[in-house]
PDB file of C-alpha atoms in Angstrom:
ATOM      1  CA  MET A 102       0.000   0.000   0.000  1.00  0.00           C
ATOM      2  CA  ALA A 103       2.792   2.425   0.907  1.00  0.00           C
ATOM      3  CA  LEU A 104       4.639   1.644  -2.314  1.00  0.00           C
ATOM      4  CA  GLU A 105       1.488   2.243  -4.366  1.00  0.00           C
ATOM      5  CA  VAL A 106       0.937   5.636  -2.706  1.00  0.00           C
ATOM      6  CA  LEU A 107       4.596   6.528  -3.239  1.00  0.00           C
ATOM      7  CA  LYS A 108       4.351   5.599  -6.925  1.00  0.00           C
ATOM      8  CA  GLU A 109       1.246   7.739  -7.348  1.00  0.00           C
ATOM      9  CA  ILE A 110       2.967  10.729  -5.686  1.00  0.00           C
ATOM     10  CA  ILE A 111       6.024  10.309  -7.901  1.00  0.00           C
ATOM     11  CA  VAL A 112       3.886  10.144 -11.045  1.00  0.00           C
ATOM     12  CA  VAL A 113       1.998  13.303 -10.045  1.00  0.00           C
ATOM     13  CA  VAL A 114       5.264  15.179  -9.299  1.00  0.00           C
ATOM     14  CA  VAL A 115       6.802  14.140 -12.604  1.00  0.00           C
ATOM     15  CA  VAL A 116       3.686  15.188 -14.528  1.00  0.00           C
ATOM     16  CA  LEU A 117       3.613  18.578 -12.784  1.00  0.00           C
ATOM     17  CA  VAL A 118       7.303  19.165 -13.479  1.00  0.00           C
ATOM     18  CA  VAL A 119       6.888  18.258 -17.137  1.00  0.00           C
ATOM     19  CA  VAL A 120       3.843  20.535 -17.480  1.00  0.00           C
ATOM     20  CA  VAL A 121       5.666  23.466 -15.824  1.00  0.00           C
ATOM     21  CA  VAL A 122       8.714  22.933 -17.977  1.00  0.00           C
ATOM     22  CA  VAL A 123       6.661  22.791 -21.175  1.00  0.00           C
ATOM     23  CA  VAL A 124       4.766  25.938 -20.201  1.00  0.00           C
ATOM     24  CA  VAL A 125       7.995  27.787 -19.429  1.00  0.00           C
ATOM     25  CA  VAL A 126       9.554  26.680 -22.711  1.00  0.00           C
ATOM     26  CA  VAL A 127       6.509  27.734 -24.701  1.00  0.00           C
ATOM     27  CA  VAL A 128       6.360  31.110 -22.979  1.00  0.00           C
ATOM     28  CA  VAL A 129      10.048  31.790 -23.491  1.00  0.00           C
ATOM     29  CA  VAL A 130       9.994  30.691 -27.132  1.00  0.00           C
ATOM     30  CA  VAL A 131       6.942  32.791 -27.893  1.00  0.00           C
ATOM     31  CA  SER A 132       8.222  35.864 -26.077  1.00  0.00           C
ATOM     32  CA  SER A 133      11.780  35.803 -27.356  1.00  0.00           C
ATOM     33  CA  SER A 134      13.138  35.563 -30.822  1.00  0.00           C
ATOM     34  CA  SER A 135      16.706  34.964 -29.772  1.00  0.00           C
ATOM     35  CA  ILE A 136      18.099  31.549 -30.632  1.00  0.00           C
ATOM     36  CA  VAL A 137      20.521  31.749 -27.704  1.00  0.00           C
ATOM     37  CA  VAL A 138      17.705  32.242 -25.235  1.00  0.00           C
ATOM     38  CA  VAL A 139      15.815  29.313 -26.707  1.00  0.00           C
ATOM     39  CA  VAL A 140      18.892  27.092 -26.494  1.00  0.00           C
ATOM     40  CA  VAL A 141      19.559  28.136 -22.895  1.00  0.00           C
ATOM     41  CA  VAL A 142      15.974  27.505 -21.873  1.00  0.00           C
ATOM     42  CA  VAL A 143      16.033  24.110 -23.520  1.00  0.00           C
ATOM     43  CA  VAL A 144      19.242  23.223 -21.686  1.00  0.00           C
ATOM     44  CA  VAL A 145      17.730  24.347 -18.383  1.00  0.00           C
ATOM     45  CA  VAL A 146      14.630  22.287 -19.013  1.00  0.00           C
ATOM     46  CA  VAL A 147      16.673  19.212 -19.877  1.00  0.00           C
ATOM     47  CA  VAL A 148      18.790  19.627 -16.750  1.00  0.00           C
ATOM     48  CA  VAL A 149      15.725  20.038 -14.534  1.00  0.00           C
ATOM     49  CA  VAL A 150      14.032  17.003 -16.055  1.00  0.00           C
ATOM     50  CA  VAL A 151      17.167  14.884 -15.637  1.00  0.00           C
ATOM     51  CA  VAL A 152      17.547  15.991 -12.027  1.00  0.00           C
ATOM     52  CA  VAL A 153      13.906  15.249 -11.239  1.00  0.00           C
ATOM     53  CA  VAL A 154      14.152  11.813 -12.856  1.00  0.00           C
ATOM     54  CA  VAL A 155      17.338  11.009 -10.913  1.00  0.00           C
ATOM     55  CA  VAL A 156      15.747  12.126  -7.636  1.00  0.00           C
ATOM     56  CA  VAL A 157      12.644  10.051  -8.276  1.00  0.00           C
ATOM     57  CA  VAL A 158      14.689   6.974  -9.172  1.00  0.00           C
ATOM     58  CA  VAL A 159      16.894   7.350  -6.078  1.00  0.00           C
ATOM     59  CA  VAL A 160      13.884   7.810  -3.789  1.00  0.00           C
ATOM     60  CA  VAL A 161      12.128   4.773  -5.270  1.00  0.00           C
ATOM     61  CA  VAL A 162      15.251   2.607  -4.979  1.00  0.00           C
ATOM     62  CA  VAL A 163      15.891   3.699  -1.384  1.00  0.00           C
ATOM     63  CA  VAL A 164      12.288   3.082  -0.348  1.00  0.00           C
ATOM     64  CA  VAL A 165      12.242  -0.336  -2.004  1.00  0.00           C
ATOM     65  CA  VAL A 166      15.515  -1.308  -0.318  1.00  0.00           C
ATOM     66  CA  VAL A 167      14.251  -0.143   3.068  1.00  0.00           C
ATOM     67  CA  VAL A 168      10.979  -2.048   2.672  1.00  0.00           C
ATOM     68  CA  VAL A 169      12.800  -5.210   1.595  1.00  0.00           C
ATOM     69  CA  VAL A 170      15.309  -4.984   4.464  1.00  0.00           C
ATOM     70  CA  VAL A 171      12.568  -4.396   7.042  1.00  0.00           C
ATOM     71  CA  GLU A 172      10.500  -7.277   5.695  1.00  0.00           C
ATOM     72  CA  VAL A 173      13.516  -9.607   5.753  1.00  0.00           C
ATOM     73  CA  LEU A 174      14.376  -8.582   9.325  1.00  0.00           C
ATOM     74  CA  VAL A 175      10.806  -9.051  10.490  1.00  0.00           C
ATOM     75  CA  VAL A 176      10.517 -12.462   8.808  1.00  0.00           C
ATOM     76  CA  VAL A 177      13.846 -13.660  10.235  1.00  0.00           C
ATOM     77  CA  VAL A 178      13.047 -12.463  13.751  1.00  0.00           C
ATOM     78  CA  VAL A 179       9.551 -13.957  13.658  1.00  0.00           C
ATOM     79  CA  ASP A 180      10.965 -17.281  12.446  1.00  0.00           C
ATOM     80  CA  VAL A 181      13.590 -17.278  15.214  1.00  0.00           C
ATOM     81  CA  ILE A 182      11.008 -16.403  17.888  1.00  0.00           C
ATOM     82  CA  VAL A 183       8.618 -19.110  16.670  1.00  0.00           C
ATOM     83  CA  GLU A 184      11.425 -21.673  16.589  1.00  0.00           C
ATOM     84  CA  VAL A 185      12.573 -20.761  20.118  1.00  0.00           C
ATOM     85  CA  VAL A 186       9.013 -20.882  21.469  1.00  0.00           C
ATOM     86  CA  VAL A 187       8.399 -24.284  19.856  1.00  0.00           C
ATOM     87  CA  GLU A 188      11.656 -25.662  21.268  1.00  0.00           C
ATOM     88  CA  VAL A 189      10.809 -24.349  24.724  1.00  0.00           C
ATOM     89  CA  VAL A 190       7.325 -25.849  24.626  1.00  0.00           C
ATOM     90  CA  VAL A 191       8.701 -29.204  23.479  1.00  0.00           C
ATOM     91  CA  ALA A 192      11.363 -29.128  26.212  1.00  0.00           C
ATOM     92  CA  ALA A 193       8.763 -28.256  28.863  1.00  0.00           C
ATOM     93  CA  VAL A 194       6.487 -31.098  27.695  1.00  0.00           C
ATOM     94  CA  VAL A 195       9.399 -33.546  27.729  1.00  0.00           C
ATOM     95  CA  VAL A 196      10.405 -32.447  31.232  1.00  0.00           C
ATOM     96  CA  VAL A 197       6.850 -32.782  32.521  1.00  0.00           C
ATOM     97  CA  VAL A 198       6.464 -36.248  30.966  1.00  0.00           C
ATOM     98  CA  VAL A 199       9.787 -37.379  32.437  1.00  0.00           C
ATOM     99  CA  VAL A 200       8.812 -36.056  35.858  1.00  0.00           C
ATOM    100  CA  VAL A 201       5.443 -37.791  35.725  1.00  0.00           C
ATOM    101  CA  VAL A 202       7.080 -41.081  34.687  1.00  0.00           C
ATOM    102  CA  VAL A 203       9.673 -40.771  37.466  1.00  0.00           C
ATOM    103  CA  VAL A 204       7.016 -40.014  40.073  1.00  0.00           C
ATOM    104  CA  VAL A 205       4.881 -42.949  38.926  1.00  0.00           C
ATOM    105  CA  VAL A 206       7.881 -45.301  38.969  1.00  0.00           C
ATOM    106  CA  VAL A 207       8.904 -44.107  42.446  1.00  0.00           C
ATOM    107  CA  VAL A 208       5.382 -44.542  43.808  1.00  0.00           C
ATOM    108  CA  VAL A 209       5.068 -48.037  42.294  1.00  0.00           C
ATOM    109  CA  VAL A 210       8.451 -49.071  43.669  1.00  0.00           C
ATOM    110  CA  VAL A 211       7.567 -47.738  47.109  1.00  0.00           C
ATOM    111  CA  VAL A 212       4.218 -49.524  47.133  1.00  0.00           C
ATOM    112  CA  VAL A 213       5.851 -52.780  46.057  1.00  0.00           C
ATOM    113  CA  VAL A 214       8.536 -52.414  48.742  1.00  0.00           C
ATOM    114  CA  VAL A 215       5.942 -51.686  51.422  1.00  0.00           C
ATOM    115  CA  VAL A 216       3.829 -54.668  50.369  1.00  0.00           C
ATOM    116  CA  VAL A 217       6.875 -56.941  50.317  1.00  0.00           C
ATOM    117  CA  VAL A 218       7.977 -55.704  53.752  1.00  0.00           C
ATOM    118  CA  VAL A 219       4.520 -56.205  55.226  1.00  0.00           C
ATOM    119  CA  VAL A 220       4.221 -59.702  53.742  1.00  0.00           C
ATOM    120  CA  VAL A 221       7.683 -60.663  54.984  1.00  0.00           C
ATOM    121  CA  VAL A 222       6.932 -59.309  58.452  1.00  0.00           C
ATOM    122  CA  VAL A 223       3.610 -61.147  58.604  1.00  0.00           C
ATOM    123  CA  VAL A 224       5.261 -64.385  57.472  1.00  0.00           C
ATOM    124  CA  VAL A 225       8.003 -63.932  60.070  1.00  0.00           C
ATOM    125  CA  VAL A 226       5.440 -63.281  62.799  1.00  0.00           C
ATOM    126  CA  VAL A 227       3.410 -66.343  61.821  1.00  0.00           C
ATOM    127  CA  VAL A 228       6.530 -68.504  61.711  1.00  0.00           C
ATOM    128  CA  VAL A 229       7.693 -67.195  65.098  1.00  0.00           C
ATOM    129  CA  VAL A 230       4.305 -67.784  66.673  1.00  0.00           C
ATOM    130  CA  VAL A 231       4.098 -71.311  65.242  1.00  0.00           C
ATOM    131  CA  VAL A 232       7.613 -72.110  66.396  1.00  0.00           C
ATOM    132  CA  VAL A 233       6.911 -70.746  69.870  1.00  0.00           C
ATOM    133  CA  VAL A 234       3.677 -72.703  70.161  1.00  0.00           C
ATOM    134  CA  VAL A 235       5.365 -75.898  68.999  1.00  0.00           C
ATOM    135  CA  VAL A 236       8.211 -75.373  71.416  1.00  0.00           C
ATOM    136  CA  VAL A 237       5.789 -74.700  74.260  1.00  0.00           C
ATOM    137  CA  VAL A 238       3.747 -77.774  73.478  1.00  0.00           C
ATOM    138  CA  VAL A 239       6.850 -79.907  73.294  1.00  0.00           C
ATOM    139  CA  VAL A 240       8.164 -78.466  76.563  1.00  0.00           C
ATOM    140  CA  VAL A 241       4.841 -79.002  78.291  1.00  0.00           C
ATOM    141  CA  VAL A 242       4.610 -82.582  77.081  1.00  0.00           C
ATOM    142  CA  VAL A 243       8.162 -83.301  78.091  1.00  0.00           C
ATOM    143  CA  VAL A 244       7.683 -81.697  81.508  1.00  0.00           C
ATOM    144  CA  VAL A 245       4.471 -83.560  82.130  1.00  0.00           C
ATOM    145  CA  VAL A 246       6.002 -86.827  81.083  1.00  0.00           C
ATOM    146  CA  VAL A 247       9.058 -86.271  83.253  1.00  0.00           C
ATOM    147  CA  VAL A 248       6.996 -85.211  86.227  1.00  0.00           C
ATOM    148  CA  VAL A 249       4.622 -88.127  85.867  1.00  0.00           C
ATOM    149  CA  VAL A 250       7.444 -90.597  85.507  1.00  0.00           C
ATOM    150  CA  VAL A 251       9.279 -89.148  88.479  1.00  0.00           C
ATOM    151  CA  GLU A 252       6.194 -89.089  90.616  1.00  0.00           C
ATOM    152  CA  VAL A 253       5.201 -92.615  89.638  1.00  0.00           C
ATOM    153  CA  VAL A 254       8.669 -93.857  90.440  1.00  0.00           C
ATOM    154  CA  VAL A 255       8.629 -91.998  93.752  1.00  0.00           C
ATOM    155  CA  VAL A 256       5.167 -93.342  94.595  1.00  0.00           C
ATOM    156  CA  GLU A 257       6.155 -96.873  93.726  1.00  0.00           C
ATOM    157  CA  VAL A 258       9.282 -96.622  95.805  1.00  0.00           C
ATOM    158  CA  VAL A 259       7.355 -95.179  98.726  1.00  0.00           C
ATOM    159  CA  VAL A 260       4.726 -97.865  98.426  1.00  0.00           C
ATOM    160  CA  ILE A 261       7.298-100.588  98.294  1.00  0.00           C
ATOM    161  CA  VAL A 262       9.107 -99.155 101.289  1.00  0.00           C
ATOM    162  CA  VAL A 263       5.910 -98.790 103.245  1.00  0.00           C
ATOM    163  CA  VAL A 264       4.762-102.286 102.361  1.00  0.00           C
ATOM    164  CA  ILE A 265       8.094-103.775 103.260  1.00  0.00           C
ATOM    165  CA  PHE A 266       8.840-101.867 106.419  1.00  0.00           C
ATOM    166  CA  VAL A 267       5.527-100.730 107.713  1.00  0.00           C
ATOM    167  CA  GLU A 268       2.982-103.052 106.105  1.00  0.00           C
ATOM    168  CA  VAL A 269       0.115-100.782 106.898  1.00  0.00           C
ATOM    169  CA  VAL A 270      -2.549-100.588 104.196  1.00  0.00           C
ATOM    170  CA  GLU A 271      -4.085 -97.323 105.285  1.00  0.00           C
ATOM    171  CA  LEU A 272      -0.772 -95.538 105.229  1.00  0.00           C
ATOM    172  CA  VAL A 273      -0.127 -96.789 101.688  1.00  0.00           C
ATOM    173  CA  VAL A 274      -3.419 -95.331 100.516  1.00  0.00           C
ATOM    174  CA  VAL A 275      -2.673 -91.965 102.099  1.00  0.00           C
ATOM    175  CA  VAL A 276       0.786 -91.842 100.550  1.00  0.00           C
ATOM    176  CA  VAL A 277      -0.558 -92.679  97.097  1.00  0.00           C
ATOM    177  CA  VAL A 278      -3.206 -89.968  97.294  1.00  0.00           C
ATOM    178  CA  VAL A 279      -0.658 -87.401  98.456  1.00  0.00           C
ATOM    179  CA  GLU A 280       1.702 -88.322  95.625  1.00  0.00           C
ATOM    180  CA  VAL A 281      -1.046 -88.044  93.025  1.00  0.00           C
ATOM    181  CA  VAL A 282      -2.112 -84.632  94.299  1.00  0.00           C
ATOM    182  CA  VAL A 283       1.474 -83.438  94.232  1.00  0.00           C
ATOM    183  CA  VAL A 284       1.904 -84.679  90.675  1.00  0.00           C
ATOM    184  CA  VAL A 285      -1.251 -82.937  89.518  1.00  0.00           C
ATOM    185  CA  VAL A 286      -0.324 -79.665  91.207  1.00  0.00           C
ATOM    186  CA  VAL A 287       3.189 -79.708  89.766  1.00  0.00           C
ATOM    187  CA  VAL A 288       1.905 -80.454  86.275  1.00  0.00           C
ATOM    188  CA  VAL A 289      -0.700 -77.669  86.480  1.00  0.00           C
ATOM    189  CA  VAL A 290       1.834 -75.134  87.738  1.00  0.00           C
ATOM    190  CA  VAL A 291       4.316 -76.043  85.059  1.00  0.00           C
ATOM    191  CA  VAL A 292       1.702 -75.818  82.318  1.00  0.00           C
ATOM    192  CA  VAL A 293       0.406 -72.448  83.564  1.00  0.00           C
ATOM    193  CA  VAL A 294       3.905 -70.999  83.774  1.00  0.00           C
ATOM    194  CA  VAL A 295       4.809 -72.229  80.308  1.00  0.00           C
ATOM    195  CA  VAL A 296       1.562 -70.921  78.814  1.00  0.00           C
ATOM    196  CA  VAL A 297       2.004 -67.506  80.430  1.00  0.00           C
ATOM    197  CA  VAL A 298       5.581 -67.270  79.196  1.00  0.00           C
ATOM    198  CA  VAL A 299       4.523 -68.284  75.680  1.00  0.00           C
ATOM    199  CA  VAL A 300       1.676 -65.763  75.614  1.00  0.00           C
ATOM    200  CA  VAL A 301       3.912 -62.979  76.866  1.00  0.00           C
ATOM    201  CA  VAL A 302       6.608 -63.796  74.304  1.00  0.00           C
ATOM    202  CA  VAL A 303       4.084 -63.967  71.476  1.00  0.00           C
ATOM    203  CA  VAL A 304       2.487 -60.667  72.476  1.00  0.00           C
ATOM    204  CA  VAL A 305       5.850 -58.941  72.743  1.00  0.00           C
ATOM    205  CA  VAL A 306       6.947 -60.277  69.363  1.00  0.00           C
ATOM    206  CA  VAL A 307       3.705 -59.230  67.709  1.00  0.00           C
ATOM    207  CA  VAL A 308       3.840 -55.745  69.239  1.00  0.00           C
ATOM    208  CA  VAL A 309       7.453 -55.264  68.198  1.00  0.00           C
ATOM    209  CA  VAL A 310       6.758 -56.472  64.679  1.00  0.00           C
ATOM    210  CA  VAL A 311       3.693 -54.228  64.339  1.00  0.00           C
ATOM    211  CA  VAL A 312       5.622 -51.216  65.614  1.00  0.00           C
ATOM    212  CA  VAL A 313       8.488 -51.922  63.222  1.00  0.00           C
ATOM    213  CA  VAL A 314       6.100 -52.322  60.295  1.00  0.00           C
ATOM    214  CA  VAL A 315       4.278 -49.087  61.121  1.00  0.00           C
ATOM    215  CA  VAL A 316       7.549 -47.183  61.476  1.00  0.00           C
ATOM    216  CA  VAL A 317       8.866 -48.572  58.197  1.00  0.00           C
ATOM    217  CA  VAL A 318       5.661 -47.718  56.351  1.00  0.00           C
ATOM    218  CA  VAL A 319       5.563 -44.203  57.802  1.00  0.00           C
ATOM    219  CA  VAL A 320       9.219 -43.570  56.936  1.00  0.00           C
ATOM    220  CA  VAL A 321       8.746 -44.878  53.406  1.00  0.00           C
ATOM    221  CA  VAL A 322       5.621 -42.760  52.875  1.00  0.00           C
ATOM    222  CA  VAL A 323       7.356 -39.640  54.229  1.00  0.00           C
ATOM    223  CA  VAL A 324      10.376 -40.238  51.997  1.00  0.00           C
ATOM    224  CA  VAL A 325       8.157 -40.744  48.951  1.00  0.00           C
ATOM    225  CA  VAL A 326       6.178 -37.574  49.693  1.00  0.00           C
ATOM    226  CA  VAL A 327       9.375 -35.546  50.175  1.00  0.00           C
ATOM    227  CA  VAL A 328      10.885 -36.897  46.957  1.00  0.00           C
ATOM    228  CA  VAL A 329       7.721 -36.186  44.968  1.00  0.00           C
ATOM    229  CA  VAL A 330       7.454 -32.662  46.404  1.00  0.00           C
ATOM    230  CA  VAL A 331      11.118 -31.940  45.629  1.00  0.00           C
ATOM    231  CA  ILE A 332      10.733 -33.232  42.070  1.00  0.00           C
ATOM    232  CA  VAL A 333       7.585 -31.163  41.493  1.00  0.00           C
ATOM    233  CA  VAL A 334       9.226 -28.023  42.917  1.00  0.00           C
ATOM    234  CA  VAL A 335      12.322 -28.519  40.765  1.00  0.00           C
ATOM    235  CA  VAL A 336      10.209 -29.055  37.651  1.00  0.00           C
ATOM    236  CA  VAL A 337       8.085 -25.971  38.362  1.00  0.00           C
ATOM    237  CA  VAL A 338      11.209 -23.870  38.959  1.00  0.00           C
ATOM    238  CA  LEU A 339      12.791 -25.146  35.750  1.00  0.00           C
ATOM    239  CA  VAL A 340       9.663 -24.463  33.710  1.00  0.00           C
ATOM    240  CA  VAL A 341       9.343 -20.963  35.206  1.00  0.00           C
ATOM    241  CA  VAL A 342      13.023 -20.235  34.515  1.00  0.00           C
ATOM    242  CA  VAL A 343      12.692 -21.462  30.937  1.00  0.00           C
ATOM    243  CA  ILE A 344       9.554 -19.368  30.380  1.00  0.00           C
ATOM    244  CA  VAL A 345      11.255 -16.277  31.845  1.00  0.00           C
ATOM    245  CA  VAL A 346      14.346 -16.829  29.698  1.00  0.00           C
ATOM    246  CA  VAL A 347      12.214 -17.263  26.578  1.00  0.00           C
ATOM    247  CA  ALA A 348      10.206 -14.136  27.419  1.00  0.00           C
ATOM    248  CA  VAL A 349      13.426 -12.141  27.908  1.00  0.00           C
ATOM    249  CA  VAL A 350      14.835 -13.458  24.623  1.00  0.00           C
ATOM    250  CA  VAL A 351      11.628 -12.587  22.776  1.00  0.00           C
ATOM    251  CA  VAL A 352      11.522  -9.095  24.286  1.00  0.00           C
ATOM    252  CA  VAL A 353      15.194  -8.490  23.497  1.00  0.00           C
ATOM    253  CA  ALA A 354      14.679  -9.710  19.937  1.00  0.00           C
ATOM    254  CA  ALA A 355      11.643  -7.464  19.500  1.00  0.00           C
ATOM    255  CA  VAL A 356      13.547  -4.467  20.923  1.00  0.00           C
ATOM    256  CA  VAL A 357      16.507  -5.176  18.631  1.00  0.00           C
ATOM    257  CA  VAL A 358      14.207  -5.398  15.616  1.00  0.00           C
ATOM    258  CA  VAL A 359      12.470  -2.151  16.542  1.00  0.00           C
ATOM    259  CA  VAL A 360      15.809  -0.377  17.101  1.00  0.00           C
ATOM    260  CA  VAL A 361      17.216  -1.686  13.816  1.00  0.00           C
ATOM    261  CA  VAL A 362      14.093  -0.674  11.908  1.00  0.00           C
ATOM    262  CA  VAL A 363      14.107   2.790  13.499  1.00  0.00           C
ATOM    263  CA  VAL A 364      17.810   3.273  12.769  1.00  0.00           C
ATOM    264  CA  VAL A 365      17.376   2.144   9.165  1.00  0.00           C
ATOM    265  CA  VAL A 366      14.382   4.424   8.655  1.00  0.00           C
ATOM    266  CA  VAL A 367      16.218   7.397  10.227  1.00  0.00           C
ATOM    267  CA  VAL A 368      19.318   6.790   8.105  1.00  0.00           C
ATOM    268  CA  VAL A 369      17.234   6.478   4.962  1.00  0.00           C
ATOM    269  CA  VAL A 370      15.293   9.635   5.779  1.00  0.00           C
ATOM    270  CA  VAL A 371      18.516  11.559   6.469  1.00  0.00           C
ATOM    271  CA  ILE A 372      20.061  10.309   3.240  1.00  0.00           C
ATOM    272  CA  VAL A 373      16.968  11.204   1.215  1.00  0.00           C
ATOM    273  CA  VAL A 374      16.703  14.641   2.848  1.00  0.00           C
ATOM    274  CA  VAL A 375      20.385  15.412   2.282  1.00  0.00           C
ATOM    275  CA  PHE A 376      20.139  14.218  -1.284  1.00  0.00           C
ATOM    276  CA  GLU A 377      17.031  16.291  -1.867  1.00  0.00           C
ATOM    277  CA  VAL A 378      18.699  19.386  -0.380  1.00  0.00           C
ATOM    278  CA  VAL A 379      21.770  18.889  -2.536  1.00  0.00           C
ATOM    279  CA  VAL A 380      19.639  18.373  -5.614  1.00  0.00           C
ATOM    280  CA  VAL A 381      17.548  21.461  -4.878  1.00  0.00           C
ATOM    281  CA  VAL A 382      20.660  23.574  -4.330  1.00  0.00           C
ATOM    282  CA  VAL A 383      22.178  22.333  -7.564  1.00  0.00           C
ATOM    283  CA  VAL A 384      18.971  23.003  -9.476  1.00  0.00           C
ATOM    284  CA  VAL A 385      18.688  26.470  -7.975  1.00  0.00           C
ATOM    285  CA  VAL A 386      22.299  27.255  -8.843  1.00  0.00           C
ATOM    286  CA  VAL A 387      21.842  25.976 -12.378  1.00  0.00           C
ATOM    287  CA  VAL A 388      18.649  27.947 -12.816  1.00  0.00           C
ATOM    288  CA  VAL A 389      20.267  31.102 -11.436  1.00  0.00           C
ATOM    289  CA  VAL A 390      23.280  30.677 -13.682  1.00  0.00           C
ATOM    290  CA  VAL A 391      21.055  30.067 -16.684  1.00  0.00           C
ATOM    291  CA  VAL A 392      18.916  33.076 -15.866  1.00  0.00           C
ATOM    292  CA  VAL A 393      21.989  35.244 -15.443  1.00  0.00           C
ATOM    293  CA  VAL A 394      23.383  33.967 -18.730  1.00  0.00           C
ATOM    294  CA  VAL A 395      20.049  34.591 -20.435  1.00  0.00           C
ATOM    295  CA  VAL A 396      19.854  38.081 -18.990  1.00  0.00           C
ATOM    296  CA  VAL A 397      23.427  38.848 -20.029  1.00  0.00           C
ATOM    297  CA  VAL A 398      22.802  37.493 -23.493  1.00  0.00           C
ATOM    298  CA  VAL A 399      19.610  39.483 -23.823  1.00  0.00           C
ATOM    299  CA  VAL A 400      21.325  42.645 -22.583  1.00  0.00           C
ATOM    300  CA  VAL A 401      24.209  42.102 -24.968  1.00  0.00           C
ATOM    301  CA  VAL A 402      21.842  41.496 -27.840  1.00  0.00           C
ATOM    302  CA  VAL A 403      19.816  44.563 -26.959  1.00  0.00           C
ATOM    303  CA  VAL A 404      22.949  46.682 -26.667  1.00  0.00           C
ATOM    304  CA  VAL A 405      24.257  45.393 -29.956  1.00  0.00           C
ATOM    305  CA  VAL A 406      20.935  46.035 -31.612  1.00  0.00           C
ATOM    306  CA  VAL A 407      20.773  49.506 -30.141  1.00  0.00           C
ATOM    307  CA  VAL A 408      24.356  50.265 -31.215  1.00  0.00           C
ATOM    308  CA  VAL A 409      23.681  48.957 -34.712  1.00  0.00           C
ATOM    309  CA  VAL A 410      20.499  50.981 -34.941  1.00  0.00           C
ATOM    310  CA  VAL A 411      22.296  54.116 -33.747  1.00  0.00           C
ATOM    311  CA  VAL A 412      25.138  53.595 -36.202  1.00  0.00           C
ATOM    312  CA  VAL A 413      22.769  52.970 -39.061  1.00  0.00           C
ATOM    313  CA  VAL A 414      20.744  56.037 -38.185  1.00  0.00           C
ATOM    314  CA  ARG A 415      23.841  58.172 -38.067  1.00  0.00           C
ATOM    315  CA  LEU A 416      25.069  56.794 -41.361  1.00  0.00           C
ATOM    316  CA  VAL A 417      21.731  57.487 -42.935  1.00  0.00           C
ATOM    317  CA  VAL A 418      21.700  60.944 -41.527  1.00  0.00           C
ATOM    318  CA  VAL A 419      25.237  61.589 -42.687  1.00  0.00           C
ATOM    319  CA  VAL A 420      24.699  60.168 -46.154  1.00  0.00           C
ATOM    320  CA  VAL A 421      21.267  61.629 -46.797  1.00  0.00           C
ATOM    321  CA  LEU A 422      21.367  64.940 -45.050  1.00  0.00           C
ATOM    322  CA  ALA A 423      25.024  65.921 -45.408  1.00  0.00           C
ATOM    323  CA  PRO A 424      24.925  67.062 -49.055  1.00  0.00           C
ATOM    324  CA  GLY A 425      22.149  69.468 -48.373  1.00  0.00           C
ATOM    325  CA  PHE A 426      24.027  71.121 -45.655  1.00  0.00           C
TER     326      PHE A 426
END
C-alpha cells in the first residue's frame, strides 16, 4: 500500500514538473526571438528534467531497499522467535512427561517395597508364633512326662518301702493320694507358667513387629512424599526459569528489531533529505546561472541592436542629409 501511494505521488510530481517545464519553454519561445535564449531555456529544461528523474529513481530505490530490508528482518526475527518458542514448549512437555514417569515409577516401587515388607513381616510373625507354640507344646509334654514318671517312680518306691517296712494298708493309701495330688499340682503349675511365658513372648513379638512395620511404612511414605514434592518443585522452577528466559529473549529480539528498523528508517530519511537538499541547491544554482546567462545574453543582444540601430541612423543621416548642408 505504501509503495502504491509513493508511486502515485512520484507520477503526479513528474507530470507537474513536465507541465511546468513545457509551459515555461513555450512562454520563453513565444516571447523571445533569440536563438541563444531558446537554447539556454532548452538546456535548463533538460537539466531540470534529468535531475527530477534522478531524484525520483533514487527515492524509489531507497524506499524499495528499506521495505525489503525491514521485511527480511521481520521475517527472520519472527521465524527465530517461533522456533525458540516451539523448542521451549517441546522441552517443557518432555520435562513434565519425564517427571510424571519418574514419580509414577517411584510410587510403584515404594508400594511394592511396602507390600513386600509387610508380607515378609507377617510371614516372620506367623513362623515365630508357630515355632513358639510348637516349642511350648513340646516343653509341656516333656515336663508332664518327666513329672509323671518321676512321681510314679517316687510313689512306687514309697509304696514298696511302706509295704516292706511298715505293712500298713491305710498308710499306703494316704501316701498314694498325696503323691497323686502333688503330681497334679506340679503339672498344672508347670503348664500355667509355660503358657504364660509363651503368651507374653508372642504378644511382645507381635507388638514389636507391628511397631516396626508401622515405622517402616511411615518412613517410606514420608520419603516418597518428600521426593515427589522436591521433584515437582524442581520441575516448576525449571519451567518458570525457561519461560522467563524465553520471554526475555523474545523481548530483546523485539527491541533489537524495533531499534534496527528505526535506525534504518532514520538513516534512509537523512540520506533522502540530504540528497534532496543537494539536488535542490544544484537546481537552484543551475537555474540562477542560466537566468543570469540569459539576462546577459539578452542585454548584450539589446545593446548590440541599439548600437547597430544608432550607427545605421547616423550613417543614414550623414549620407542623406550631409549634401544638403
